[in-house]
């Protein structure tokens, strides 16, 4: 990717300047080994990945911004040619490292993950049959289960959470997904609506209406999902209260509202989110974005990270961004909201911070 040139001092602005950045999302690798029906990342052919040499010039920026939590997303991070070296570089900065993975390569990399990563989030889309159907990989569910088992064998206490992207194919199987998560020995499971309308996840220009309809729900199907969500809430209130199901009842019901809005039954309503002020996404080619869905702010190939984050253009973006009315934000399927006290403490937790990554709309 190259080493950035020296830049002039970051301009002095008084508003919307990022002083601390609690969360950083990195794409170590741009490609994926699944063929998920709700994502086009797997269609990428040119391999790009972030190396330790790519990040070394920006470590001073991470320190000055007091980054405390790095989430490895993508693409499939475990496809990286030397993920261990990248993780060890980041470990040297004293940050928490979370990896989002399909789980297909988890068994082969179990020891490295256990040694170099703090916690794991795997994609789980339903029962074995439904999961394999959505992932379009034979025995994907079994490979995931084997990977979790291998990881537990190396590090039994490691937190391994699941996340499920809700869509047409699994709309009636959320309770079965909870059961599958328990059977697999996961620490928790989260749910959110599939993103069908953005240009993220290798969908330049977005999907045509026909493709959107193959993932989103019809009017009849949204009623089925509504019934499934209410049954899930009724049957699993203790699991929600205990955090095994990560979403509150309100966030679970928002999934239904998201699909209703897509059908035009109700208006889109933006989630509570402060992602562009507390986090940033760095893609495998060095592109820096305020989140998955908004346009790039710059590139690590030419500019120091902290200078990108507090460039005139980046500050203007944050000044002008009204999450409640922005058309991109209003259609967002999830959110990251870090309360002021968490920012001050610089200790984000899984319970309070939501980070997108992996499959469209996935979250921590």
Coordinates of C-alpha atoms in Angstrom, one line a residue, residues 79-249:
X79 CA -8.0 -15.5 4.9
X80 CA -5.1 -13.1 5.7
X81 CA -1.7 -14.5 4.8
X82 CA -0.2 -13.7 8.2
X83 CA -3.0 -12.5 10.6
X84 CA -0.9 -13.5 13.6
X85 CA 1.8 -10.9 12.8
X86 CA -0.8 -8.2 12.3
X87 CA -2.5 -9.1 15.6
X88 CA 0.8 -9.1 17.5
X89 CA 1.5 -5.6 16.2
X90 CA -1.8 -4.4 17.5
X91 CA -1.4 -6.3 20.8
X92 CA 1.7 -4.3 21.3
X93 CA -0.5 -1.2 21.5
X94 CA -2.5 -2.7 24.4
X95 CA -5.8 -2.8 22.6
X96 CA -8.6 -5.3 22.8
X97 CA -8.9 -7.3 19.6
X98 CA -12.2 -8.8 18.4
X99 CA -12.5 -10.9 15.2
X100 CA -15.6 -11.3 13.1
X101 CA -15.5 -14.5 11.1
X102 CA -17.7 -16.9 9.1
X103 CA -16.0 -19.7 11.1
X104 CA -15.1 -21.8 8.1
X105 CA -11.4 -21.5 8.9
X106 CA -11.7 -21.3 12.6
X107 CA -10.7 -24.9 13.3
X108 CA -7.5 -24.6 11.3
X109 CA -6.6 -21.3 13.0
X110 CA -7.9 -22.1 16.5
X111 CA -4.6 -21.8 18.3
X112 CA -3.6 -18.6 16.6
X113 CA -6.9 -17.0 17.3
X114 CA -6.8 -18.1 20.9
X115 CA -3.4 -16.6 21.4
X116 CA -3.8 -13.4 19.4
X117 CA -7.4 -12.3 19.8
X118 CA -9.4 -11.4 22.9
X119 CA -12.9 -12.5 21.7
X120 CA -14.6 -13.8 18.6
X121 CA -17.9 -13.2 16.8
X122 CA -19.1 -15.9 14.4
X123 CA -21.9 -15.7 11.8
X124 CA -24.8 -18.0 12.6
X125 CA -27.8 -17.8 10.3
X126 CA -30.0 -20.5 11.6
X127 CA -30.2 -24.3 11.9
X128 CA -27.7 -26.3 9.9
X129 CA -30.0 -26.5 6.8
X130 CA -30.8 -22.8 6.8
X131 CA -27.3 -21.7 7.6
X132 CA -25.8 -23.8 4.7
X133 CA -28.5 -22.5 2.4
X134 CA -27.7 -18.9 3.2
X135 CA -23.9 -19.3 3.2
X136 CA -24.0 -21.4 0.0
X137 CA -21.2 -23.5 1.3
X138 CA -21.6 -27.3 1.9
X139 CA -21.4 -28.2 5.6
X140 CA -20.8 -24.6 6.6
X141 CA -22.7 -25.1 9.9
X142 CA -20.7 -28.1 10.8
X143 CA -17.4 -26.4 10.0
X144 CA -18.5 -23.5 12.2
X145 CA -19.4 -25.8 15.0
X146 CA -16.1 -27.7 14.7
X147 CA -14.2 -24.4 14.7
X148 CA -15.9 -23.2 17.9
X149 CA -15.2 -26.6 19.5
X150 CA -11.5 -26.4 18.5
X151 CA -11.2 -22.9 19.9
X152 CA -12.8 -24.0 23.2
X153 CA -10.4 -26.9 23.4
X154 CA -7.5 -24.4 23.3
X155 CA -9.0 -21.6 25.4
X156 CA -12.2 -22.8 27.2
X157 CA -13.0 -19.4 28.7
X158 CA -12.9 -17.4 25.5
X159 CA -15.9 -15.4 24.6
X160 CA -17.4 -16.6 21.3
X161 CA -20.6 -14.8 20.3
X162 CA -22.9 -15.3 17.4
X163 CA -24.7 -12.9 15.2
X164 CA -27.6 -13.6 12.8
X165 CA -28.6 -11.5 9.9
X166 CA -32.4 -11.7 9.6
X167 CA -33.8 -12.1 6.1
X168 CA -36.3 -14.0 4.0
X169 CA -34.6 -17.3 4.4
X170 CA -34.6 -17.4 8.2
X171 CA -37.6 -15.2 9.1
X172 CA -39.4 -18.1 10.9
X173 CA -36.3 -19.6 12.5
X174 CA -35.0 -17.1 15.1
X175 CA -36.0 -19.3 18.1
X176 CA -34.3 -22.2 16.4
X177 CA -31.2 -20.1 15.9
X178 CA -31.1 -19.4 19.6
X179 CA -31.3 -23.1 20.3
X180 CA -28.5 -23.7 17.7
X181 CA -26.3 -21.0 19.4
X182 CA -26.8 -22.7 22.8
X183 CA -26.1 -26.2 21.3
X184 CA -22.9 -24.8 19.7
X185 CA -21.8 -23.4 23.1
X186 CA -21.8 -19.7 22.0
X187 CA -21.6 -17.0 24.7
X188 CA -24.5 -15.0 23.2
X189 CA -26.4 -14.4 20.0
X190 CA -27.5 -11.1 18.4
X191 CA -30.0 -10.4 15.6
X192 CA -30.4 -7.6 13.1
X193 CA -32.1 -7.0 9.7
X194 CA -30.2 -7.6 6.5
X195 CA -29.0 -4.5 4.6
X196 CA -30.6 -4.6 1.2
X197 CA -30.5 -1.0 0.0
X198 CA -27.0 0.4 0.5
X199 CA -24.0 0.3 -1.8
X200 CA -21.8 -1.3 0.9
X201 CA -20.5 -4.9 0.8
X202 CA -19.3 -4.7 -2.8
X203 CA -22.5 -3.4 -4.2
X204 CA -21.6 -0.3 -6.1
X205 CA -24.8 1.5 -7.0
X206 CA -26.8 -0.8 -4.8
X207 CA -28.9 -3.8 -5.7
X208 CA -31.8 -3.8 -8.2
X209 CA -35.3 -4.2 -6.9
X210 CA -35.5 -7.8 -7.9
X211 CA -32.4 -8.7 -5.9
X212 CA -33.5 -6.7 -2.9
X213 CA -36.8 -8.6 -3.0
X214 CA -35.0 -11.9 -2.8
X215 CA -33.6 -11.0 0.6
X216 CA -36.1 -8.6 2.1
X217 CA -39.6 -9.6 3.1
X218 CA -43.0 -9.4 1.4
X219 CA -46.0 -8.1 3.2
X220 CA -47.1 -11.6 4.2
X221 CA -43.6 -12.6 5.3
X222 CA -43.1 -9.5 7.5
X223 CA -46.2 -10.7 9.4
X224 CA -44.5 -14.1 9.9
X225 CA -41.4 -12.4 11.1
X226 CA -43.4 -10.2 13.5
X227 CA -45.0 -13.3 15.0
X228 CA -41.6 -15.0 15.3
X229 CA -40.1 -12.0 17.0
X230 CA -43.0 -11.8 19.5
X231 CA -42.7 -15.5 20.2
X232 CA -39.0 -15.2 20.7
X233 CA -39.5 -12.4 23.2
X234 CA -42.2 -14.3 25.0
X235 CA -40.3 -17.5 25.3
X236 CA -36.8 -16.1 25.9
X237 CA -37.3 -13.1 28.2
X238 CA -34.8 -14.6 30.7
X239 CA -32.2 -15.0 27.9
X240 CA -32.8 -11.3 26.9
X241 CA -32.5 -10.2 30.5
X242 CA -29.3 -12.2 31.0
X243 CA -27.7 -10.9 27.8
X244 CA -27.5 -14.3 26.0
X245 CA -29.8 -12.6 23.4
X246 CA -27.9 -9.4 23.0
X247 CA -30.8 -7.2 21.8
X248 CA -33.4 -5.6 24.0
X249 CA -37.0 -6.3 23.2

